[in-house]
XYZ file of N, CA and C in Angstrom:
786
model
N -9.386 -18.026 2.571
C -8.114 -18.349 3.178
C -7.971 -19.865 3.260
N -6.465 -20.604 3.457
C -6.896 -21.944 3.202
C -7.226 -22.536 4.063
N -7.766 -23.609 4.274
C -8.835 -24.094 5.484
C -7.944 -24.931 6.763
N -6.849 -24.918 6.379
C -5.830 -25.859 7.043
C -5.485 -24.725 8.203
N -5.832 -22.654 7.744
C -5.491 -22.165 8.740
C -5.930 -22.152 9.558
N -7.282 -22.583 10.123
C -8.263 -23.106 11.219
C -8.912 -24.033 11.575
N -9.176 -24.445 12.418
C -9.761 -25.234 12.970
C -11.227 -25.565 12.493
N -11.544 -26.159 11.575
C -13.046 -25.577 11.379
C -14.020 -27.233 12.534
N -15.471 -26.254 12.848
C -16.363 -27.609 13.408
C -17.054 -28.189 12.774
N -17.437 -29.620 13.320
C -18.338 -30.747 12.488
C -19.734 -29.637 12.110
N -20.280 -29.083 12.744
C -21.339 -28.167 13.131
C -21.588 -27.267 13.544
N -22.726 -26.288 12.576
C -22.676 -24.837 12.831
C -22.498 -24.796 14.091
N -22.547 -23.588 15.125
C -22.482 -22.933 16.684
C -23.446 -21.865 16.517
N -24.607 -22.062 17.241
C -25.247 -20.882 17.936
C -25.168 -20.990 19.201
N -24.600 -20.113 19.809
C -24.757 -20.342 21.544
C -25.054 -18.974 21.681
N -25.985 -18.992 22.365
C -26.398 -17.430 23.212
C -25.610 -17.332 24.464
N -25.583 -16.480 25.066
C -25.232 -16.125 25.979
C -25.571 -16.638 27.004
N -26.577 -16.821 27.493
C -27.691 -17.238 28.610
C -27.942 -18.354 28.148
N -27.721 -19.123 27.404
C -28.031 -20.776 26.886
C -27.167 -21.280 28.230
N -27.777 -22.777 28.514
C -26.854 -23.421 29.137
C -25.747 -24.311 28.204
N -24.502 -24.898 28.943
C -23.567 -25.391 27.501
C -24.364 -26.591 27.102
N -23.887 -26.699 25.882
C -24.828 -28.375 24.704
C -25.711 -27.542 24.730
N -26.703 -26.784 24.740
C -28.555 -26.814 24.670
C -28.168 -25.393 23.463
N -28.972 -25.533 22.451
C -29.146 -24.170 21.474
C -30.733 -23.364 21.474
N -30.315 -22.246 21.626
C -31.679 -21.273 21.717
C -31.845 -20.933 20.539
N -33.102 -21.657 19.884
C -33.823 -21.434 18.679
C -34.872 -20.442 19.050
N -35.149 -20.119 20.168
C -36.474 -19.338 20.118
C -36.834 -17.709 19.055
N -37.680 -17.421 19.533
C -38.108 -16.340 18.685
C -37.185 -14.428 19.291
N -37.327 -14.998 20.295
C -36.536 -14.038 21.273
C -35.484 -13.706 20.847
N -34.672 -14.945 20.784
C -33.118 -14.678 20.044
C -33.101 -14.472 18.713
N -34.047 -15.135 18.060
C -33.546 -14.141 16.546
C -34.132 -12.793 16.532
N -34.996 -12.336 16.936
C -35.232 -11.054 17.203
C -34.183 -9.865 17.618
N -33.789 -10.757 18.955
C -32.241 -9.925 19.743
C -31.009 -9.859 18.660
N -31.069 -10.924 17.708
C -30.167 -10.770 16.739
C -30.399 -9.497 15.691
N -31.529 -9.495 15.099
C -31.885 -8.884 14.173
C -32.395 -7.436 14.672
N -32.391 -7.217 16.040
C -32.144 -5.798 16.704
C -30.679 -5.288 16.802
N -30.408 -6.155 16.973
C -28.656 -5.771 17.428
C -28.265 -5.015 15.737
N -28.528 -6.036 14.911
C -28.119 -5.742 13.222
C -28.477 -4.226 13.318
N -29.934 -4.515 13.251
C -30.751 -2.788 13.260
C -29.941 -1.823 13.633
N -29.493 -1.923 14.698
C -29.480 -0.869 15.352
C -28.085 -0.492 15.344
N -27.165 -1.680 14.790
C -25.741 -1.000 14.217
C -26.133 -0.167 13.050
N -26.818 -0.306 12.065
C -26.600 -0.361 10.704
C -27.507 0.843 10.884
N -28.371 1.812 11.510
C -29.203 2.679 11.357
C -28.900 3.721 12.310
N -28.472 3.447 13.738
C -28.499 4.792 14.480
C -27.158 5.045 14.995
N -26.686 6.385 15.291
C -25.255 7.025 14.861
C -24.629 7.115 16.093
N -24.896 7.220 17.283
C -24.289 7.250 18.467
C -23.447 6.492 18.415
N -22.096 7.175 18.508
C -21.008 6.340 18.861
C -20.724 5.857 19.825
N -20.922 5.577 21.223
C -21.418 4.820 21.891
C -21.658 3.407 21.870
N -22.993 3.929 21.355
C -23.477 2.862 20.609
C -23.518 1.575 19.778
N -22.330 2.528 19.047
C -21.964 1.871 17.934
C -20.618 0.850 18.563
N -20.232 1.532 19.268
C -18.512 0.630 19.879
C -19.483 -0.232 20.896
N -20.724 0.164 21.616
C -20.982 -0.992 22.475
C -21.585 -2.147 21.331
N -21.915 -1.739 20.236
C -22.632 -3.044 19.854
C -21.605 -3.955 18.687
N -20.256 -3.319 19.287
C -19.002 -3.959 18.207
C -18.686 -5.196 19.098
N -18.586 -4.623 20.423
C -17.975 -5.696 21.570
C -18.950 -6.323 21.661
N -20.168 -6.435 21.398
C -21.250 -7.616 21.727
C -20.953 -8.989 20.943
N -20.994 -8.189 19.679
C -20.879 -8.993 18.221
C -19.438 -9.792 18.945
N -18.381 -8.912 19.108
C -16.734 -9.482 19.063
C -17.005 -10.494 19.930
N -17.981 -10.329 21.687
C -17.813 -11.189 22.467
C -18.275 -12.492 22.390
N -19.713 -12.223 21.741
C -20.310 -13.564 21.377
C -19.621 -14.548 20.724
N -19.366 -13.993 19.335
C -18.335 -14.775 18.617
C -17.237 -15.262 19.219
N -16.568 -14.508 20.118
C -15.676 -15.205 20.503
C -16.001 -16.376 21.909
N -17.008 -15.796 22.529
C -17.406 -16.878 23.756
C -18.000 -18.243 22.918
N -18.475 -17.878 21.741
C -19.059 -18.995 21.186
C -17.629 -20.075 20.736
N -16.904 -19.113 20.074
C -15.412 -20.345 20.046
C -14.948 -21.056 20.884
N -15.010 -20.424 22.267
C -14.302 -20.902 23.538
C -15.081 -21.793 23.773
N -16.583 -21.828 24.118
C -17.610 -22.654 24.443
C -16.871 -24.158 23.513
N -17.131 -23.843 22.468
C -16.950 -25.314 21.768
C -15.785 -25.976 22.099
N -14.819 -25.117 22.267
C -13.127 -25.717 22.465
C -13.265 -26.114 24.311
N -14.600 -25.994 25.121
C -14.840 -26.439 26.161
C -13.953 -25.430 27.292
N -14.058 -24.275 26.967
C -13.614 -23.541 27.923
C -14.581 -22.676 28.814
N -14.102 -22.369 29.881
C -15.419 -21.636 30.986
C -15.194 -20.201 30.869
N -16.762 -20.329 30.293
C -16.722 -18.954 30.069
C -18.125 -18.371 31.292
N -18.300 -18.713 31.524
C -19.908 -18.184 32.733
C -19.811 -16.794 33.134
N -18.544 -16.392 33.779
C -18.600 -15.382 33.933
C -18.651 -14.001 32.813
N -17.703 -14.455 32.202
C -17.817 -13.474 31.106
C -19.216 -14.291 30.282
N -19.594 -14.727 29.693
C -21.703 -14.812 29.542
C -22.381 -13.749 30.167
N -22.107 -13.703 31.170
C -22.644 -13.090 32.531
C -22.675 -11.488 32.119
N -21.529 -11.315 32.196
C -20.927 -9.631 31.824
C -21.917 -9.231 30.329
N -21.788 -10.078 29.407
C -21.998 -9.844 28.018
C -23.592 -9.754 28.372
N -23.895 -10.463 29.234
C -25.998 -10.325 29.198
C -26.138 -9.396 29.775
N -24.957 -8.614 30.427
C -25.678 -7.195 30.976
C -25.156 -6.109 30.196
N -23.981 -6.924 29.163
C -23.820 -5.580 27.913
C -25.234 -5.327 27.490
N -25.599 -6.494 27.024
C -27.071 -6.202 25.942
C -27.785 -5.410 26.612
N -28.203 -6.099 27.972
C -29.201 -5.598 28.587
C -29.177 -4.070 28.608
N -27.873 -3.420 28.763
C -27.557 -2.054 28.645
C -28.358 -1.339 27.648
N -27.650 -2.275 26.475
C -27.712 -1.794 25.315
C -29.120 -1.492 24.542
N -30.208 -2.880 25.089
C -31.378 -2.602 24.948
C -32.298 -1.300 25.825
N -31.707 -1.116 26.871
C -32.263 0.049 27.616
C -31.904 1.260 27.239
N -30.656 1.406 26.010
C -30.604 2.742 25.846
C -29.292 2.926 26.558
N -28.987 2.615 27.430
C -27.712 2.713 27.784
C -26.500 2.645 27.679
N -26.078 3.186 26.860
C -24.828 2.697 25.636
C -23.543 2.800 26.774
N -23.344 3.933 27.361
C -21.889 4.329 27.635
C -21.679 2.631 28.954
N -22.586 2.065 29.963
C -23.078 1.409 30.677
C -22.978 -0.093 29.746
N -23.482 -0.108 28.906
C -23.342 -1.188 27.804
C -21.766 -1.472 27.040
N -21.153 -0.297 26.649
C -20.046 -0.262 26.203
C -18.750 -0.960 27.498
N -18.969 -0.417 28.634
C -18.063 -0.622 29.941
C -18.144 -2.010 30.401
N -19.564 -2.972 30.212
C -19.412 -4.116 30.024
C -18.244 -4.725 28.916
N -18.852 -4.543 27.858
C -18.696 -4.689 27.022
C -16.722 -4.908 26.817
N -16.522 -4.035 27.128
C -14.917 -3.393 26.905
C -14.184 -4.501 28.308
N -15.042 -4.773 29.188
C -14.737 -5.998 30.422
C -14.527 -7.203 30.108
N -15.715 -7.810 29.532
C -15.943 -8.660 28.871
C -14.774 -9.423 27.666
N -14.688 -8.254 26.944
C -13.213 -8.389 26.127
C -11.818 -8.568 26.790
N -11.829 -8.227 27.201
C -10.386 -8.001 28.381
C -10.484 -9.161 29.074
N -11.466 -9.470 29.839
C -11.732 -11.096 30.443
C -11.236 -12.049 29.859
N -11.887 -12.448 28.573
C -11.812 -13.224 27.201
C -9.926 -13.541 27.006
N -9.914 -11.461 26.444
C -8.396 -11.664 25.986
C -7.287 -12.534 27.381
N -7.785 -12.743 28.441
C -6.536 -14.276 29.128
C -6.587 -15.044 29.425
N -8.068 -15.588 27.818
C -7.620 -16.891 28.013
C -6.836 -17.657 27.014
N -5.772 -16.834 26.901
C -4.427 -17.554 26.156
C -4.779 -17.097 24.695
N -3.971 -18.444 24.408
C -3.914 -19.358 23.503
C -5.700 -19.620 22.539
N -6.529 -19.908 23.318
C -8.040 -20.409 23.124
C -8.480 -18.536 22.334
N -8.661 -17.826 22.963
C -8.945 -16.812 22.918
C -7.985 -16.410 21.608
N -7.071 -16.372 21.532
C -6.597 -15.388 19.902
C -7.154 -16.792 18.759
N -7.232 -18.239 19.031
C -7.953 -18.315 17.761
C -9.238 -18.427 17.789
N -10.262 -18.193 18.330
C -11.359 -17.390 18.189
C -10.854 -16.370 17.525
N -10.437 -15.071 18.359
C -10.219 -13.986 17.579
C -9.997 -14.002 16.110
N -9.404 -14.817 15.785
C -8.677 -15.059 14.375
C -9.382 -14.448 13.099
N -10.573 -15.319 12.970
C -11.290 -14.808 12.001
C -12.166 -14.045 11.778
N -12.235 -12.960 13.085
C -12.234 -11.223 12.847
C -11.764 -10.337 12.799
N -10.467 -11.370 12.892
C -9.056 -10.029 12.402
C -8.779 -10.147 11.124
N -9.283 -12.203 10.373
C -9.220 -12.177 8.993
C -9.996 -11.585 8.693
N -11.325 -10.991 8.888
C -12.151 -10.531 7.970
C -11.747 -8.830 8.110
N -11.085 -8.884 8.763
C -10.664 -7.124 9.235
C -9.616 -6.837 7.324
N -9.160 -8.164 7.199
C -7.820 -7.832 6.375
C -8.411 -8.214 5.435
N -9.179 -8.850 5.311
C -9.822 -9.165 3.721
C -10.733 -7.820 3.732
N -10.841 -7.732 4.101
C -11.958 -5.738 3.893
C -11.043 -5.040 3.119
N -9.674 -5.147 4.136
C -8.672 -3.953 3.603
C -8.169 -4.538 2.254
N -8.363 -5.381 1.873
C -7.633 -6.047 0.340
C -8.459 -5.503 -0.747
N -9.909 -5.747 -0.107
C -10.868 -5.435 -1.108
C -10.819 -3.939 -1.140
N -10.486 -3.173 -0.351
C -10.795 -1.735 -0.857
C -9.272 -1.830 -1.550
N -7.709 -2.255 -1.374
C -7.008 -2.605 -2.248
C -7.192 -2.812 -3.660
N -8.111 -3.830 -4.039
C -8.433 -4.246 -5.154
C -9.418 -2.966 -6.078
N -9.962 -2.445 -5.283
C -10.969 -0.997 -5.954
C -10.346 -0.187 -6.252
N -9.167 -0.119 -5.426
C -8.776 1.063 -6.205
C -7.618 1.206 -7.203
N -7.325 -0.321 -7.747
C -6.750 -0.539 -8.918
C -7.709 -0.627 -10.395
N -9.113 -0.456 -9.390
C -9.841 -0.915 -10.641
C -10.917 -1.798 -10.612
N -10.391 -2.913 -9.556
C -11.405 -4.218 -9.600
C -12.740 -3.975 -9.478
N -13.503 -4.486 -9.745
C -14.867 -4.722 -9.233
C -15.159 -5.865 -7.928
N -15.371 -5.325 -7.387
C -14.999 -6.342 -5.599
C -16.937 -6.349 -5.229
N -18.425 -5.818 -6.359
C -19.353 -6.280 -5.662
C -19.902 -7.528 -5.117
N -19.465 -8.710 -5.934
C -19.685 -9.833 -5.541
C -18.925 -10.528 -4.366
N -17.908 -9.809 -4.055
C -16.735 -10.710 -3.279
C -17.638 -9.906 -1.654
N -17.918 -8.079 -1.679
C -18.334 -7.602 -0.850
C -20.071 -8.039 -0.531
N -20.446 -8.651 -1.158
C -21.975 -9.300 -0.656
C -21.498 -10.534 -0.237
N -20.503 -11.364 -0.168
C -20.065 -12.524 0.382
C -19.429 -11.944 1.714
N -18.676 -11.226 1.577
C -18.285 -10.732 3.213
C -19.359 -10.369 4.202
N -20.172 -9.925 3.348
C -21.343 -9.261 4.516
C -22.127 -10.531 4.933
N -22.113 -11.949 3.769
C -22.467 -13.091 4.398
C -21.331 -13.406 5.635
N -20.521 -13.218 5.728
C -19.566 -13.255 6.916
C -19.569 -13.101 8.050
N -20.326 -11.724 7.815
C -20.514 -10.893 8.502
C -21.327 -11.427 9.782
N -22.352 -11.571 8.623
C -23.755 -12.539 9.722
C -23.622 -13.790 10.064
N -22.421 -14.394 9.594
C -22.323 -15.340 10.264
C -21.342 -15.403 11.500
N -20.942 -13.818 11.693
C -20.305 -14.151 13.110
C -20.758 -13.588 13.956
N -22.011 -12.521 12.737
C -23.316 -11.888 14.424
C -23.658 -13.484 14.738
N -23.618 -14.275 14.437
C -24.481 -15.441 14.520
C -23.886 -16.790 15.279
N -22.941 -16.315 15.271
C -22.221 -17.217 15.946
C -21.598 -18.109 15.587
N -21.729 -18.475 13.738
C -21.766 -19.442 12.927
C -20.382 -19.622 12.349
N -19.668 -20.770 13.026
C -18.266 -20.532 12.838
C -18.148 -21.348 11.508
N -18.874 -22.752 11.392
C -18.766 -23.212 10.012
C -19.309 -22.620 8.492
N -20.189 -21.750 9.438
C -20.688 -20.994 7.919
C -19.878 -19.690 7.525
N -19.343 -19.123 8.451
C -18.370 -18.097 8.206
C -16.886 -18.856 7.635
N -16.400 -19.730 7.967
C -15.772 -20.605 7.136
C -15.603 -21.053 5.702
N -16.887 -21.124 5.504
C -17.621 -21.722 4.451
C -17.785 -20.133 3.433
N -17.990 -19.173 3.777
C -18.415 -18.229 3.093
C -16.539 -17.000 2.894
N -16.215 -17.194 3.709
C -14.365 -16.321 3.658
C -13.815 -17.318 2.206
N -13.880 -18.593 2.321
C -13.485 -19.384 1.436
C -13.823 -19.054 -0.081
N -15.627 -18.881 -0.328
C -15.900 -18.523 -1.296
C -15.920 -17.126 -1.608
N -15.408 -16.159 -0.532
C -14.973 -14.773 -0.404
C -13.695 -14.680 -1.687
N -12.644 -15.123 -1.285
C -11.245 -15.707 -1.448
C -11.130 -16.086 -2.871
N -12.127 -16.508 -3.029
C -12.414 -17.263 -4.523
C -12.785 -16.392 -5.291
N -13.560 -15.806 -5.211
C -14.529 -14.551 -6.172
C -13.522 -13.427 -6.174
N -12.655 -12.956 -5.318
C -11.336 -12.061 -5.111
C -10.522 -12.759 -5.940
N -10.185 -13.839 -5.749
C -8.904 -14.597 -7.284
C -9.751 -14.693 -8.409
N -10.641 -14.271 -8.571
C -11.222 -14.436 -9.731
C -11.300 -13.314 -10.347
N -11.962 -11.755 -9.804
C -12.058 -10.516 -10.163
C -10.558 -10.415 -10.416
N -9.557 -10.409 -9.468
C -7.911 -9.738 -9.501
C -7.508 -10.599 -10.951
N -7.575 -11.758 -11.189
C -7.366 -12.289 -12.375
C -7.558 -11.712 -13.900
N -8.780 -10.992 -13.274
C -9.262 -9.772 -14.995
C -8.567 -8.769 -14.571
N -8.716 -7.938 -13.559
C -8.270 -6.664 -13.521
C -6.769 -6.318 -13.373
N -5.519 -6.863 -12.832
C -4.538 -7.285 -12.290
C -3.837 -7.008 -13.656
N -3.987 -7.677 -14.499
C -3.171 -7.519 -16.341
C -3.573 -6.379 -16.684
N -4.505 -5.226 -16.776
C -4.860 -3.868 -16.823
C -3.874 -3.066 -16.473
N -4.278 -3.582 -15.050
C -3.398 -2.567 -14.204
C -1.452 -2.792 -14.228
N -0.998 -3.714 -14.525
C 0.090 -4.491 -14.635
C 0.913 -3.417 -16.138
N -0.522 -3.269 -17.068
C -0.118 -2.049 -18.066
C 0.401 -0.769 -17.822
N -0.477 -0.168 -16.935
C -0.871 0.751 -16.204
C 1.071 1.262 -15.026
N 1.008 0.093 -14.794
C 2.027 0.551 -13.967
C 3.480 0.098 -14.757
N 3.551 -0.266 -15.809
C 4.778 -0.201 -16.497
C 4.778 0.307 -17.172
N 3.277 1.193 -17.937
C 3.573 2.635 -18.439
C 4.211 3.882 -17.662
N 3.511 3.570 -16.507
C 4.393 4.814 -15.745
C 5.982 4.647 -15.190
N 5.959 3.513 -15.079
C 7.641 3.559 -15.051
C 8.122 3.307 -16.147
N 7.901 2.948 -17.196
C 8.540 4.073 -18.399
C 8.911 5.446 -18.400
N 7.532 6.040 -18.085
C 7.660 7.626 -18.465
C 8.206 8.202 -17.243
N 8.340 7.137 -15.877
C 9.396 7.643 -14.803
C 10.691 7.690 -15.205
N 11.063 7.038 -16.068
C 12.486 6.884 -15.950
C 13.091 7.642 -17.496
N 12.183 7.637 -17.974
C 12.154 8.759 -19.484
C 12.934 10.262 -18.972
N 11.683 10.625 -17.911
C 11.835 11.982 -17.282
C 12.878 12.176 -16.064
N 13.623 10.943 -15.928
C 14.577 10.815 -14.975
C 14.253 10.782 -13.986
N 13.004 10.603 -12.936
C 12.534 11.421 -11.955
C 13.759 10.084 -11.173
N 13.913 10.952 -9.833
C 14.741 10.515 -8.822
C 13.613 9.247 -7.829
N 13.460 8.261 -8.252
C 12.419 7.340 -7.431
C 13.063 5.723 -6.962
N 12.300 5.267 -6.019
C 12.857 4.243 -5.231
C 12.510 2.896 -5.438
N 11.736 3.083 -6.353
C 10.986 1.631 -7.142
C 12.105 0.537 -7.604
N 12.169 -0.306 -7.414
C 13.088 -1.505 -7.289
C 12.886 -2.293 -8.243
N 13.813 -2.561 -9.154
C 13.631 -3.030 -10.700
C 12.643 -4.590 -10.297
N 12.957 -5.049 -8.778
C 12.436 -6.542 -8.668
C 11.049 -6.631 -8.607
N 10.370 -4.935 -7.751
C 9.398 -4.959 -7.643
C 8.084 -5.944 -8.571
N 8.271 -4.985 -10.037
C 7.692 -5.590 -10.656
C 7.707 -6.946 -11.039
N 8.891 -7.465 -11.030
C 9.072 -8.940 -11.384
C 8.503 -9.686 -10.665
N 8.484 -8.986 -9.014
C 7.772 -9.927 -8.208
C 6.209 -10.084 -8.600
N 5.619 -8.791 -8.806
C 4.486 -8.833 -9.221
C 4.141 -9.686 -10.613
N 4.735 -9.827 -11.398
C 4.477 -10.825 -12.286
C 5.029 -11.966 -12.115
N 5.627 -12.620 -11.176
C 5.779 -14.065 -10.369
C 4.964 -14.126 -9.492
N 4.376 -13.540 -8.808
C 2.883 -13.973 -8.335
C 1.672 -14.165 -9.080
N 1.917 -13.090 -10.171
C 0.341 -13.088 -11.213
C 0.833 -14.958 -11.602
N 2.061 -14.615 -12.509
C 2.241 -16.524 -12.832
C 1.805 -17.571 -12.445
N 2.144 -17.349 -11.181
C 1.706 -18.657 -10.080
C 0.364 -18.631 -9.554
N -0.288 -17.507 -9.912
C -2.060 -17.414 -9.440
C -1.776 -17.208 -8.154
N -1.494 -16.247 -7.310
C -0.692 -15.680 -6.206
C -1.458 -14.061 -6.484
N -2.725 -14.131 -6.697
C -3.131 -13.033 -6.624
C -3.133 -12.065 -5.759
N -3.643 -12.481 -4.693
C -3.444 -11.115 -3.494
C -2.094 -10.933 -3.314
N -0.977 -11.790 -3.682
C 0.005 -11.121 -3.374
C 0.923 -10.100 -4.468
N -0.035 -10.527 -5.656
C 0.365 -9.916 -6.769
C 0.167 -8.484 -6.159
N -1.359 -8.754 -5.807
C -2.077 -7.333 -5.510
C -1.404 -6.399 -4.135
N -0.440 -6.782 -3.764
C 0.071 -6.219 -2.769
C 1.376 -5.809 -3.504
N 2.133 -5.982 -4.022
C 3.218 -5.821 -4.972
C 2.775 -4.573 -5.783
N 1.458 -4.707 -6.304
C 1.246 -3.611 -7.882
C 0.821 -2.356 -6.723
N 0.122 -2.763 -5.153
C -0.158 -1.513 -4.650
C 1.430 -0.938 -4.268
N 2.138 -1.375 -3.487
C 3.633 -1.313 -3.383
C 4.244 -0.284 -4.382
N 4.025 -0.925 -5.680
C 5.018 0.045 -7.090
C 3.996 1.040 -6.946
N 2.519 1.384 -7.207
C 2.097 2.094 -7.575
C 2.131 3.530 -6.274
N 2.177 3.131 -5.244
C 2.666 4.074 -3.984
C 3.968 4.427 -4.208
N 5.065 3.661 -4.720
C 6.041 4.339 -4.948
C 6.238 5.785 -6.058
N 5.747 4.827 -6.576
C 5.408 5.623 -8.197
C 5.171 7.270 -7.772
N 3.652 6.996 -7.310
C 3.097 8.368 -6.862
C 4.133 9.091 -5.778
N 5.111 8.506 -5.075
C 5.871 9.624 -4.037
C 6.979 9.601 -5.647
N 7.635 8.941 -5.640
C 8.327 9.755 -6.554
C 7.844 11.043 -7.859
N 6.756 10.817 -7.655
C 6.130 12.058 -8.642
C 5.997 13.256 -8.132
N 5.471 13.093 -6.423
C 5.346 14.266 -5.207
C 6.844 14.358 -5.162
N 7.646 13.924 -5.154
C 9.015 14.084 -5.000
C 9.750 15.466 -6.118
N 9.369 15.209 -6.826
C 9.708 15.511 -8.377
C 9.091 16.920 -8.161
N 7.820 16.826 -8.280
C 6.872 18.311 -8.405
C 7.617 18.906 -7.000
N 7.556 18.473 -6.084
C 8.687 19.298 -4.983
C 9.604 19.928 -5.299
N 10.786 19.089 -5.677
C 11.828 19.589 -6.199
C 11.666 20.662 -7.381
N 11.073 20.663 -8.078
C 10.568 21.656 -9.168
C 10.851 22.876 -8.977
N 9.414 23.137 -7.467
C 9.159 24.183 -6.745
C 10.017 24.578 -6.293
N 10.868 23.833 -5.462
C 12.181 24.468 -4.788
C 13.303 24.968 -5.710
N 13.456 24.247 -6.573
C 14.507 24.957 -7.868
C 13.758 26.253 -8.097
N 12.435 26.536 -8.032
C 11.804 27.464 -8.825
C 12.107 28.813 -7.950
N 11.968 28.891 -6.740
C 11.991 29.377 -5.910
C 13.339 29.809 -5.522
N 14.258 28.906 -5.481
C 15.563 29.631 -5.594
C 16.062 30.535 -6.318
N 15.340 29.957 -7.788
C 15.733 31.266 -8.571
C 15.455 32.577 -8.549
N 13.924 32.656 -7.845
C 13.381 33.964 -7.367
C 14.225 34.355 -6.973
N 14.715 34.047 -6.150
C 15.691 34.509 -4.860
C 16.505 35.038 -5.531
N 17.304 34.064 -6.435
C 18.264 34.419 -7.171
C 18.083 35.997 -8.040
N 17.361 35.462 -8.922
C 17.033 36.820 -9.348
C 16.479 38.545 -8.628
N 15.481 38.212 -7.556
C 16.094 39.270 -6.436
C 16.789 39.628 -5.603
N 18.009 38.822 -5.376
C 19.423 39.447 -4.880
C 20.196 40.026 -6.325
N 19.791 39.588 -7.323
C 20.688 40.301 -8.451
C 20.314 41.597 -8.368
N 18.697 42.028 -8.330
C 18.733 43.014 -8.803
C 18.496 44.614 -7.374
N 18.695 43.600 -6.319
C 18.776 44.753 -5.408
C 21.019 45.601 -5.108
């Protein structure tokens, strides 16, 4: 995304929770607590569980934004060290209720608080692009081992390296959509050919496509890629449209033909 949309810092951010502000916890403890937390999303199924150790991740990251932008966060710190603490005891539903506090705390402090948030709602939407991009075709493995660097960099607190890595996310995505995008660009003006051959009754908008090839032009890829998903959803209801109507003509005639013959 372009870098002008955030704020980025001179220097990575690790702040723990329990750190005091300025001082960073390098110890062994905390990367451990990190690399449990990972574990234990990525392996055991309790849902619970799983939502308490979403709000840990969400809170840190976001107390870690606020911290730097010099906002007081102590209390909510506070809340979040007894999410974990929950969470390490097994106590999920207890862990989660922090947890879900903690967030809610956070969410008033304005202004400060949604841009923190920001770039886990971008990475929420770059997920959804990339499964976008798959299912035109693309190959999205390289772009999806860069997100998961993302990933860890916001278990981590690491606002310049998650920065640093969405960017080269972004890049490897305009790069795959660049091969695959003219494929598919075939793909969907074959079928509106043979839509409009067969007359089908559909809502596809002659501009659609044009738009999509004034974005491919301009290297406006994702938005290309939002355009070709656009026609190609149309496409497919006007086809469900069609096979509908079929049935229902078909069916009338039944009818038809057994009122004739009673």
């Amino acid at each position: 995304m372009p870098e002008e949309r955030y704020k980025k810092t001179d220097n990575p951010i690790s702040i723990d929770a329990n750190q005091e502000d300025g001082k960073t916890d390098n110890s062994q403890e905390k990367i451990k607590r990190n690399e449990n937390l990972r574990t234990t999303r990525l392996e055991l199924s309790d849902p619970k569980m799983r939502q308490a150790v979403k709000y840990i991740i969400a809170n840190k990251f976001i107390i870690a934004g606020l911290s730097k932008a010099n906002i007081d966060v102590t209390s909510e710190r506070s809340m979040l060290m007894l999410s974990e603490s929950f969470l390490r005891r097994g106590e999920y539903e207890k862990s989660e209720k922090y947890g879900a506090q903690c967030l809610k705390r956070l969410g008033e402090k304005g202004e400060a608080y949604k841009s923190a948030l920001r770039p886990l709602e971008e990475l929420q939407l770059f997920l959804t692009m990339v499964k976008n991009a798959e299912s035109i075709g693309s190959d999205t493995e390289s772009v999806r081992k860069v997100l998961k660097e993302c990933e860890n960099a916001i278990e981590q607190e690491n606002l310049e390296e998650y920065f640093k890595k969405i960017d080269k996310a972004e890049k490897e995505m305009k790069k795959e959509l660049k091969k695959s995008l003219p494929i598919f660009k075939n793909v969907i003006r074959t079928q509106l050919e043979e839509a409009r051959i067969r007359k089908l009754d559909f809502k596809v908008r002659d501009d659609i496509f044009k738009e999509l090839d004034n974005a491919f032009a301009k290297e406006e890829y994702m938005i290309a890629l939002v355009h070709a998903i656009n026609c190609i959803e149309e496409i497919n209801k006007a086809r469900d449209d069609y096979a509908l109507s079929i049935v229902e003509e078909a069916k009338k005639k039944l009818e038809s033909v057994k009122s004739a013959g009673e």
